Amino acid sequence: MCGIIGYNGKRIDTLKILIDGLNSLEYRGYDSSGIAFKTNKINIIKSVGKVCELEKKIDSNIKTNIGIGHTRWATHGKVSELNSHPHNVGDITIVHNGIIENFKDIRNDLLKQNYKFNTETDTEVACALIDYYYKKYKDIKIALNHFEKKVRGSFALAIMVNNNDNLYAIRKNSPLIIAKNKDGNYISSDSIAVSKYSNNILYLEENVIAEISAKSVKLFNKDLKEIKPKFTKIDISKEDADKCGYAHYMLKEIHDEPRVFKNTTNQFIYNQIESLLKDMPNFTKYNNIHIVACGSAYHAGLVGKYLIEEYASIPVTVEIASEYRYKKPFYNKKTLVIVVSQSGETADTLAALRMANDDNIDTLGIVNVETSTISRESKMVIYLKAGKEIAVATTKAYLAQITVFALIALNIAIKNKTLSEKEINTILNDINKLPVYLEEIIKQDIYQIIATNIYKNDNIFLIGRGIDYALAMEGALKLKEISYINCQGYAAGELKHGTISLIEKNTPVIGILTDDNISEKTISNLEEVKSRGALIVGITNDTKINNFDYLISIPKIHKLLQPILTILPLQIISYEVAKLRKCDIDKPKNLAKSVTVE
Ligand code: M6R
C-alpha cells in the first residue's frame, strides 16, 4: 500500500533517485511522503499530499550518496506530516510498509523504558523498539534479529543508523527487493521504482537481514550467519511503466486490453486445443472449487463461477478473502482453492492461500505479478500476462482474469466432453476475432455522450442477470472507486424488493443484457424503473433490443467469451464519468493499488 525506495552507492544525486522512485511508487499510496538522507547527519524531509509537494521542499543542490524514501497510505494515525515516514527515534531512522499488530503493548513497554512518542503510528513504535535493542546489544543486526522475534503483523523496513554508512532491510508479509548495478544498490517495495537503473533483482526472504553498503549486499539468516545473495534478471518493460502518450494510465491500460487478451490466451492456445489441454493443470480431478479474492478479483471469480458451473459442471463457491480466512472452510481432498490477485500481495488473499496450503489442499494462484508472494506460494500458478498495471482501478488485469476463467472452463469442458466439437470450433474462432472486437468497442464514441448525461448524478445503478449481474458488480465498483458516485450493481430481479425506492427522475440505470435466455426479464425490470423516471442505458449484443435512452451495441460471440467484451464499455464509461468530474483517475482518494494490510 505504501512504497519504499532506498539507495546506497557512488552517485551523489541520491535525492533525485529517491524522488523519481517515489513518483513511480505513488500509485501504491499517496497521502504523504518523505525522505531521509545523510550529509554529516541524518536529515528528514516530509510532506502531506502528493510527491510533488515533497519535491517543492527539497533543495536539489544537496549531494549525498545514501538515503531512503516512502509514500504513505495511512493506517495508524491520520494523514499528517508528523505521522508520515521516515520516523526517527534515537539512533534509528526507518520507513515502513505494513502494520505492527502488537504495537500498543510494545509502546507501553517502551514507555516504561523512558521512550517518548510524538505520533500515533505503529511505525514510530517499531523505530523505538529497534533503537532500544540497538542500545542494549550495540549491534544493529542483533537488534533487528530481536525486533523480528518481538513484533507481530507485517513489515517491510528500510533502516538507517547514525554513524553507520550502510542501509539495512528486513521484511515479513510485505514485499521488499534489492537491486544492484555498477553505481550502487537500491531497495524498494516494487521493482518499478528501480526499473530505470537495474533489472538485477534480489527478492528478500523473510527472517533475513540485508546489509547494504555502497559496494555490496550482504545477507544474514536468523542465526546471523552470512548467506549468499541470489540476484535474478527480471524483465521490466519500459512501455509498461510509461503512459505512452495517454492522458492517464487507466486509459492506456484500457487500450492495452486487446493485446493483453492475446498474451493471456497465447500461453495456452498456440496449437489449437492440444496446447490448451496440455499446459493447464488437470482440473478434472476436483469435484468442487473455491475461488477466493478481494475487490475486482472477487468479481472476476464470480464470472469464473458462472463459466465453470455452466460449461464444466463443477460446483464453485466464491468468497471474499477477508471473510474466508476466518471461517470454517468446507473443503475435502478433491477441493481446489483458486486465489485470484493482480498484485499477488493482497494480505487477505495471501492469508487464505496459506490457510489452504497448511491444510494440504491443492491451490492455484491466478496472478499478474509473477514475482509476487502469491505466485511463489501457490502450488500451481497461471499468470495473467497483463503487463504492469499502474492505475489503481484495475482494467486489463480484470479482463485477463475473466479470460483465464473462460480458458479453465473450456479446458474442463473439452476434457469432460460437455461441449460439442462444433461449439469448441466456434469458441476457438471467436478467440481469434476477439482482439479486433475489443478494438472496435474502444473506438465507439457513445461513451462520452452517456457520461455527459450521467456524471452529475449522486446514484447510479447497474443491473443484469446471471453473468451480467457479476459484470454489473464490477462496473459499479469501477464507477465508485474513480468517480466517487454511489453506485450499485444489482441482480435485475432484486431491485423491486426494496432498492427501487431510490429511483428518481433521471437516476441512471445501466442494464446489461447479453444472454438471450434471460434478456427479456431484464428488459421488464428496466421498464419498471423507466416508468419511475430512470434514465436507461443498455449494453447489449442483441440487435433487436433498442428501447433504451442510450444504447451501447457490442458484438455477439460465444457465451463463454461474451463477458470479455461486455466489461469494456463499463470500464470506459467509468473513465469518462471520472474525467468529467475532474477526479484523480489513476490515484483515486483513499485507495491504494496493492492492499498489503488486513
Ligand atoms: O491485487 P489484487 O487483485 O489482489 O487486488 C484486489 C483488490 O484490492 C482490487 O481488485 C481492487 O478492488 C481494485 N482497486 C479494483 O479496481
XYZ file of C-alpha atoms in Angstrom, residues 27-598:
572
model
C 0.288 4.730 -7.413
C 0.567 2.429 -4.391
C -0.285 5.012 -1.733
C -0.276 8.736 -1.839
C -1.430 10.696 1.133
C 2.011 11.837 2.246
C 5.660 11.157 1.558
C 9.139 11.736 2.923
C 12.852 11.086 2.603
C 15.855 10.686 4.912
C 19.424 11.158 3.723
C 22.875 11.552 5.155
C 25.088 14.598 4.993
C 27.115 14.996 8.171
C 23.959 13.798 9.963
C 20.668 12.148 9.013
C 18.219 14.722 7.590
C 14.476 14.134 7.198
C 12.083 15.997 4.912
C 8.355 15.143 4.780
C 5.209 16.486 3.224
C 1.485 15.813 3.174
C -0.091 15.239 -0.245
C 1.451 14.123 -3.499
C 5.168 13.567 -4.044
C 5.310 16.868 -5.982
C 4.597 18.644 -2.655
C 7.644 16.934 -1.128
C 9.719 17.809 -4.164
C 8.995 21.519 -3.622
C 10.648 21.312 -0.196
C 13.870 19.706 -1.423
C 16.994 21.650 -2.302
C 18.181 19.912 -5.466
C 21.776 21.076 -4.820
C 22.168 18.741 -1.851
C 24.669 15.989 -2.629
C 24.511 12.675 -0.834
C 25.108 9.054 -1.730
C 22.719 7.371 0.732
C 19.045 7.762 1.573
C 15.589 6.230 1.969
C 12.114 7.407 0.941
C 8.467 6.498 1.448
C 4.964 7.181 0.126
C 2.349 6.594 2.800
C -1.184 5.240 2.792
C -2.305 5.939 6.338
C -3.297 3.015 8.563
C -2.429 4.091 12.123
C -2.729 7.802 12.711
C -4.248 10.444 10.488
C -2.692 11.875 7.357
C -0.200 14.427 8.695
C 3.401 15.429 8.248
C 4.176 14.151 11.741
C 2.736 10.712 11.042
C 4.361 10.359 7.645
C 7.657 8.483 7.215
C 10.646 8.398 7.721
C 10.452 8.163 11.512
C 13.420 8.695 13.740
C 13.945 7.557 17.316
C 17.382 7.791 18.925
C 19.952 6.352 16.520
C 17.444 4.760 14.160
C 15.572 6.146 11.147
C 13.101 3.939 9.266
C 10.476 3.773 6.540
C 7.878 1.051 6.973
C 5.215 -0.725 4.930
C 2.715 -2.900 6.796
C 1.139 -2.943 10.236
C 2.735 -3.870 13.568
C -0.226 -5.535 15.258
C 1.142 -5.625 18.806
C 2.435 -2.036 18.715
C 0.285 -0.927 21.682
C 1.838 -3.487 24.032
C 5.319 -2.661 22.754
C 4.607 1.050 23.173
C 3.571 0.515 26.807
C 6.749 -1.477 27.479
C 8.897 1.197 25.861
C 7.178 4.000 27.805
C 8.471 2.265 30.936
C 11.963 2.462 29.392
C 11.528 6.258 29.131
C 10.832 6.346 25.403
C 8.530 9.226 24.417
C 6.246 9.138 21.371
C 5.260 12.072 19.214
C 2.918 10.318 16.797
C 0.011 7.867 16.772
C 1.817 5.479 14.427
C 2.892 1.877 14.822
C 5.991 2.832 12.800
C 7.366 5.170 15.452
C 6.974 2.327 17.958
C 8.832 -0.039 15.597
C 11.612 2.524 15.272
C 11.848 2.926 19.053
C 11.960 -0.841 19.549
C 14.894 -1.177 17.142
C 16.628 1.691 18.937
C 16.004 0.004 22.284
C 17.596 -3.264 21.122
C 20.406 -1.374 19.362
C 21.297 0.460 22.574
C 21.079 -2.808 24.501
C 23.171 -5.010 22.180
C 25.310 -2.336 20.436
C 24.908 -4.184 17.152
C 22.243 -3.350 14.598
C 21.964 -6.884 13.191
C 21.370 -8.353 16.651
C 18.859 -5.550 17.288
C 16.952 -6.374 14.080
C 17.032 -10.041 14.934
C 15.336 -9.318 18.282
C 12.910 -6.937 16.621
C 11.770 -9.627 14.165
C 11.103 -12.021 17.029
C 9.151 -9.492 19.082
C 6.713 -7.967 16.572
C 3.533 -9.441 15.117
C 1.965 -8.345 11.854
C 3.559 -7.281 8.628
C 6.538 -5.130 7.860
C 8.977 -4.169 5.157
C 11.577 -1.846 6.622
C 14.441 0.196 5.200
C 16.665 1.375 8.029
C 19.392 3.964 8.539
C 21.571 4.046 11.633
C 23.500 7.051 12.982
C 27.238 6.816 12.345
C 26.826 3.791 10.072
C 27.262 4.006 6.288
C 25.070 1.027 5.460
C 21.357 0.683 4.840
C 19.529 -2.278 6.412
C 16.363 -4.039 5.283
C 14.062 -6.694 6.738
C 10.576 -7.879 5.884
C 7.660 -10.110 6.864
C 4.393 -10.480 4.909
C 5.215 -7.388 2.867
C 7.456 -7.423 -0.202
C 10.897 -5.876 -0.490
C 13.506 -6.163 -3.215
C 17.134 -5.175 -3.581
C 18.574 -4.223 -6.969
C 22.164 -3.563 -7.954
C 24.156 -2.045 -10.776
C 27.672 -0.691 -11.147
C 26.634 2.596 -9.475
C 25.334 1.061 -6.274
C 22.475 -0.738 -4.571
C 18.782 0.021 -4.343
C 15.974 -1.101 -2.013
C 12.325 -0.965 -3.000
C 8.937 -2.433 -2.260
C 8.281 -2.654 -6.022
C 10.660 -3.300 -8.903
C 9.029 -0.475 -10.874
C 10.828 2.087 -8.696
C 14.240 0.787 -9.755
C 13.392 -0.295 -13.297
C 15.288 2.690 -14.711
C 18.514 1.591 -13.034
C 18.603 -2.174 -12.875
C 16.797 -5.381 -13.666
C 19.159 -7.383 -11.481
C 16.897 -8.102 -8.544
C 17.040 -9.967 -5.250
C 13.750 -10.841 -3.543
C 14.449 -10.511 0.145
C 13.301 -13.579 2.071
C 11.536 -13.363 5.420
C 13.762 -13.660 8.504
C 16.774 -12.453 6.527
C 18.602 -9.214 7.335
C 20.120 -7.308 4.416
C 23.124 -5.074 4.995
C 23.504 -2.785 2.015
C 26.701 -0.801 1.655
C 27.641 1.387 -1.303
C 29.522 -1.549 -2.827
C 27.954 -4.751 -1.565
C 24.814 -6.534 -0.411
C 25.264 -8.946 2.490
C 22.518 -11.191 3.821
C 22.256 -12.772 7.272
C 19.879 -15.550 8.287
C 18.024 -15.805 11.580
C 21.160 -17.164 13.284
C 23.025 -14.147 11.888
C 25.136 -16.416 9.651
C 26.025 -14.787 6.339
C 24.228 -16.344 3.363
C 24.848 -15.892 -0.347
C 22.627 -13.332 -2.101
C 20.802 -14.636 -5.197
C 20.107 -11.946 -7.778
C 17.947 -12.731 -10.812
C 17.491 -10.835 -14.057
C 13.848 -9.834 -14.498
C 12.011 -8.376 -17.443
C 10.730 -4.897 -16.604
C 9.220 -3.459 -19.746
C 9.719 0.291 -20.063
C 6.490 0.512 -22.067
C 4.543 -0.856 -19.117
C 5.917 1.791 -16.796
C 5.056 4.618 -19.218
C 1.766 6.330 -20.129
C 2.773 6.196 -23.816
C 1.061 9.498 -24.569
C -2.298 8.660 -22.982
C -3.763 11.169 -20.530
C -3.987 8.531 -17.806
C -2.597 5.084 -17.058
C -6.167 3.812 -16.826
C -6.874 4.887 -20.409
C -3.605 3.385 -21.595
C -4.384 0.140 -19.798
C -7.862 0.003 -21.355
C -6.227 0.425 -24.765
C -3.799 -2.378 -23.826
C -6.672 -4.850 -23.475
C -6.738 -6.332 -26.999
C -3.008 -7.096 -26.676
C -3.461 -8.420 -23.145
C -6.197 -10.798 -24.304
C -3.800 -12.178 -26.925
C -0.970 -12.528 -24.379
C -3.189 -14.313 -21.871
C -4.656 -16.754 -24.375
C -1.405 -17.316 -26.311
C 0.064 -19.037 -23.265
C -2.423 -21.853 -23.775
C -3.776 -21.691 -27.292
C -0.810 -21.744 -29.653
C -1.545 -25.141 -31.073
C -5.350 -25.176 -31.059
C -6.910 -27.437 -28.467
C -3.927 -29.682 -27.772
C -1.949 -26.910 -26.124
C -4.895 -25.781 -24.017
C -5.220 -29.281 -22.642
C -1.516 -29.832 -22.177
C -0.412 -26.627 -20.492
C -3.108 -26.189 -17.855
C -3.362 -28.020 -14.530
C -5.545 -31.125 -14.508
C -8.822 -29.700 -13.211
C -10.880 -32.816 -13.780
C -9.649 -34.405 -10.562
C -11.534 -31.864 -8.449
C -15.193 -32.154 -7.535
C -15.545 -28.664 -6.106
C -13.713 -25.358 -6.400
C -13.372 -22.424 -4.001
C -12.449 -19.113 -5.585
C -11.085 -16.608 -3.070
C -10.152 -12.997 -3.786
C -10.830 -9.330 -2.981
C -12.408 -6.431 -4.878
C -12.346 -6.737 -8.653
C -10.535 -10.068 -8.441
C -13.502 -11.333 -6.395
C -15.840 -10.080 -9.137
C -13.730 -11.934 -11.694
C -14.222 -15.004 -9.517
C -17.994 -14.553 -9.756
C -17.688 -14.627 -13.555
C -15.492 -17.718 -13.154
C -18.201 -19.418 -11.119
C -20.815 -18.899 -13.843
C -18.472 -20.167 -16.550
C -17.112 -23.201 -14.701
C -20.521 -24.295 -13.429
C -22.178 -23.769 -16.822
C -19.531 -25.382 -19.031
C -17.633 -27.700 -16.702
C -20.398 -28.675 -14.269
C -18.145 -28.382 -11.216
C -19.757 -26.588 -8.239
C -17.909 -23.392 -7.366
C -18.156 -21.144 -4.316
C -16.713 -17.644 -4.495
C -15.649 -15.992 -1.275
C -14.231 -12.651 -0.211
C -10.763 -13.430 1.152
C -11.125 -11.347 4.317
C -14.165 -13.482 5.244
C -12.869 -16.827 4.028
C -9.693 -16.687 6.076
C -11.648 -16.523 9.335
C -14.420 -19.013 8.649
C -14.600 -22.761 8.839
C -13.541 -23.950 5.383
C -15.616 -26.781 3.937
C -13.081 -28.427 1.719
C -12.182 -32.033 1.068
C -9.363 -33.872 -0.701
C -10.997 -33.076 -4.059
C -11.289 -29.349 -3.464
C -9.220 -26.898 -5.460
C -8.751 -23.464 -3.888
C -8.146 -20.799 -6.536
C -6.841 -17.437 -5.333
C -7.047 -14.537 -7.772
C -4.885 -11.445 -7.456
C -3.424 -8.836 -9.763
C -0.692 -7.773 -7.337
C -0.141 -11.173 -5.764
C 0.420 -9.379 -2.469
C -3.112 -8.736 -1.153
C -2.852 -9.597 2.543
C -6.233 -11.335 2.930
C -5.871 -13.341 -0.276
C -2.387 -14.424 0.749
C -3.685 -15.477 4.183
C -6.457 -17.541 2.550
C -3.867 -19.214 0.308
C -1.636 -20.018 3.269
C -4.592 -21.450 5.170
C -5.424 -23.841 2.306
C -1.752 -24.754 1.815
C -1.418 -25.504 5.530
C -4.487 -27.740 5.302
C -2.871 -29.643 2.418
C -5.467 -28.559 -0.111
C -4.413 -28.056 -3.738
C -4.073 -24.368 -4.525
C -3.903 -22.447 -7.779
C -2.902 -18.785 -7.964
C -4.182 -16.691 -10.867
C -1.762 -13.812 -10.624
C -0.391 -10.935 -12.662
C 2.811 -10.035 -10.820
C 4.934 -13.092 -11.463
C 7.476 -12.363 -8.759
C 4.823 -11.838 -6.074
C 4.373 -13.803 -2.870
C 1.112 -15.414 -4.043
C 2.842 -16.568 -7.258
C 5.623 -18.097 -5.241
C 3.466 -19.746 -2.598
C 0.652 -21.164 -4.768
C 1.117 -24.862 -5.503
C 0.086 -24.196 -9.104
C 0.019 -20.854 -10.864
C -1.466 -19.328 -14.001
C -0.102 -15.939 -14.984
C -2.357 -13.230 -16.361
C 0.362 -11.795 -18.648
C -1.365 -8.400 -18.465
C 1.878 -6.456 -18.025
C 2.403 -3.882 -15.319
C -0.857 -2.294 -14.182
C -0.360 1.125 -12.649
C -3.826 2.742 -12.406
C -5.368 1.882 -9.055
C -8.607 0.851 -10.766
C -7.903 -2.443 -12.432
C -8.988 -2.865 -16.051
C -6.648 -5.019 -18.105
C -5.816 -7.387 -15.233
C -9.540 -7.941 -14.584
C -10.044 -8.679 -18.278
C -7.167 -11.171 -18.138
C -8.657 -12.786 -15.006
C -12.017 -13.466 -16.665
C -10.154 -14.658 -19.757
C -8.286 -17.218 -17.643
C -11.571 -18.408 -16.145
C -13.038 -18.813 -19.641
C -9.986 -20.903 -20.606
C -10.267 -23.042 -17.471
C -13.965 -23.693 -18.170
C -13.131 -24.535 -21.785
C -10.302 -26.844 -20.743
C -12.567 -28.827 -18.409
C -15.456 -28.844 -20.876
C -13.228 -30.313 -23.580
C -11.839 -32.962 -21.255
C -15.255 -33.883 -19.911
C -16.778 -33.687 -23.414
C -19.529 -31.337 -22.259
C -19.139 -29.179 -25.392
C -19.642 -30.384 -28.955
C -16.792 -30.171 -31.452
C -18.780 -27.598 -33.409
C -19.138 -25.394 -30.353
C -15.440 -25.752 -29.494
C -14.554 -24.600 -33.019
C -16.894 -21.615 -32.692
C -15.149 -20.679 -29.435
C -11.676 -21.009 -30.969
C -12.769 -18.825 -33.903
C -14.194 -16.254 -31.530
C -10.940 -16.226 -29.555
C -9.166 -15.227 -32.771
C -11.676 -12.476 -33.522
C -11.924 -11.127 -30.010
C -8.980 -8.643 -30.052
C -10.479 -6.926 -33.114
C -13.872 -6.755 -31.412
C -12.242 -5.178 -28.365
C -10.614 -2.560 -30.624
C -13.995 -1.806 -32.199
C -15.653 -1.371 -28.819
C -12.912 1.014 -27.674
C -13.373 3.143 -30.821
C -17.110 3.835 -30.294
C -17.901 7.442 -29.412
C -21.077 6.845 -27.407
C -19.306 6.744 -24.021
C -18.668 10.476 -23.747
C -22.294 11.212 -24.660
C -23.526 8.845 -21.956
C -21.025 10.175 -19.414
C -22.200 13.749 -20.068
C -25.737 12.674 -19.234
C -24.993 10.768 -16.046
C -21.945 12.313 -14.406
C -23.846 14.782 -12.202
C -25.972 12.109 -10.540
C -25.450 11.047 -6.932
C -26.643 7.474 -7.516
C -26.208 5.100 -10.432
C -27.460 1.524 -10.677
C -26.180 -1.274 -12.885
C -28.377 -4.300 -13.310
C -28.123 -7.666 -15.005
C -28.958 -11.310 -14.578
C -26.638 -14.291 -14.419
C -23.158 -13.463 -15.608
C -24.303 -9.933 -16.453
C -25.027 -9.421 -12.749
C -21.405 -10.312 -11.930
C -20.289 -7.766 -14.545
C -22.706 -5.170 -13.126
C -20.965 -5.513 -9.756
C -17.556 -4.912 -11.306
C -18.893 -1.969 -13.369
C -20.330 -0.430 -10.193
C -17.050 -0.821 -8.292
C -15.184 0.836 -11.164
C -17.523 3.841 -11.177
C -17.474 4.129 -7.388
C -13.746 3.976 -6.962
C -12.735 6.526 -9.569
C -15.721 8.901 -9.814
C -16.899 8.794 -6.165
C -20.517 8.318 -7.235
C -22.602 5.995 -5.088
C -23.130 3.145 -7.487
C -24.599 -0.308 -7.003
C -24.502 -3.445 -9.086
C -27.764 -5.297 -8.640
C -29.381 -8.525 -9.712
C -32.046 -7.161 -12.062
C -34.850 -9.133 -10.424
C -33.932 -7.906 -6.954
C -34.393 -4.139 -7.410
C -38.091 -4.240 -6.744
C -37.504 -5.832 -3.346
C -36.512 -2.519 -1.813
C -33.893 -0.622 -3.765
C -36.316 0.614 -6.413
C -37.450 3.235 -3.873
C -34.175 5.076 -4.638
C -35.100 5.540 -8.305
C -35.958 9.160 -9.082
C -36.332 11.223 -12.228
C -33.151 10.800 -14.287
C -31.457 8.279 -11.981
C -29.221 6.390 -14.406
C -29.822 2.646 -14.584
C -27.400 0.761 -16.806
C -28.846 -2.561 -17.945
C -26.537 -5.319 -19.180
C -28.275 -7.761 -21.495
C -26.124 -10.327 -23.237
C -27.966 -13.570 -22.596
C -30.931 -14.221 -24.934
C -32.479 -16.629 -22.457
C -32.999 -14.005 -19.767
C -32.719 -10.644 -21.542
C -36.493 -10.256 -21.719
C -36.742 -10.450 -17.959
C -34.116 -7.733 -17.548
C -35.958 -5.605 -20.120
C -39.068 -5.818 -17.906
C -37.006 -4.692 -14.925
C -35.682 -1.771 -16.958
C -39.252 -0.845 -17.937
C -40.171 -0.837 -14.247
C -37.508 1.745 -13.424
C -38.115 3.714 -16.609
C -41.748 4.208 -15.648
C -40.456 5.708 -12.392
C -38.357 8.265 -14.266
C -34.994 6.491 -14.584
C -32.638 7.210 -17.469
C -31.963 3.885 -19.161
C -28.636 2.902 -20.691
C -28.426 -0.516 -22.320
C -25.341 -2.581 -23.111
C -26.345 -5.446 -25.347
C -25.248 -7.828 -28.065
C -28.853 -8.219 -29.252
C -29.544 -6.046 -32.292
C -33.306 -6.374 -31.785
C -33.353 -4.607 -28.434
C -33.433 -0.810 -28.719
C -35.836 0.581 -26.158
C -33.186 2.484 -24.183
C -32.373 6.175 -23.787
C -28.831 5.276 -24.796
C -27.624 2.085 -26.380
C -24.155 0.544 -26.466
C -24.018 -2.233 -29.003
C -21.362 -4.902 -28.647
C -20.617 -7.874 -30.912
C -22.290 -11.173 -30.100
C -19.847 -14.018 -29.515
C -19.979 -17.392 -27.808
C -21.393 -17.016 -24.287
C -18.213 -18.389 -22.728
C -16.305 -15.364 -24.044
C -19.034 -12.719 -24.028
C -18.094 -11.182 -20.605
C -14.664 -10.277 -22.001
C -16.359 -7.885 -24.425
C -19.126 -6.721 -22.102
C -16.868 -5.362 -19.361
C -15.071 -2.949 -21.671
C -17.882 -0.346 -22.123
C -18.354 -0.305 -18.349
C -14.684 0.491 -17.815
C -14.749 3.238 -20.450
C -17.932 4.846 -19.077
C -16.327 4.919 -15.609
C -13.256 6.584 -17.054
C -15.287 9.231 -18.939
C -17.504 9.984 -15.928
C -14.474 10.376 -13.635
C -12.868 12.673 -16.210
C -15.927 14.926 -16.342
C -15.997 15.019 -12.545
C -12.322 16.058 -12.630
C -11.312 13.200 -10.340
C -7.775 11.963 -9.944
C -8.398 8.940 -12.158
C -5.177 6.997 -11.655
C -4.933 7.693 -7.946
C -8.446 7.855 -6.509
C -8.701 9.184 -2.981
C -8.305 6.814 -0.019
C -7.260 3.873 -2.207
C -4.029 2.015 -2.840
C -3.071 -0.298 -5.653
C -1.842 -3.128 -3.546
C -3.611 -3.782 -0.241
C -0.965 -5.423 1.894
C -2.728 -4.933 5.225
C -5.883 -6.599 6.577
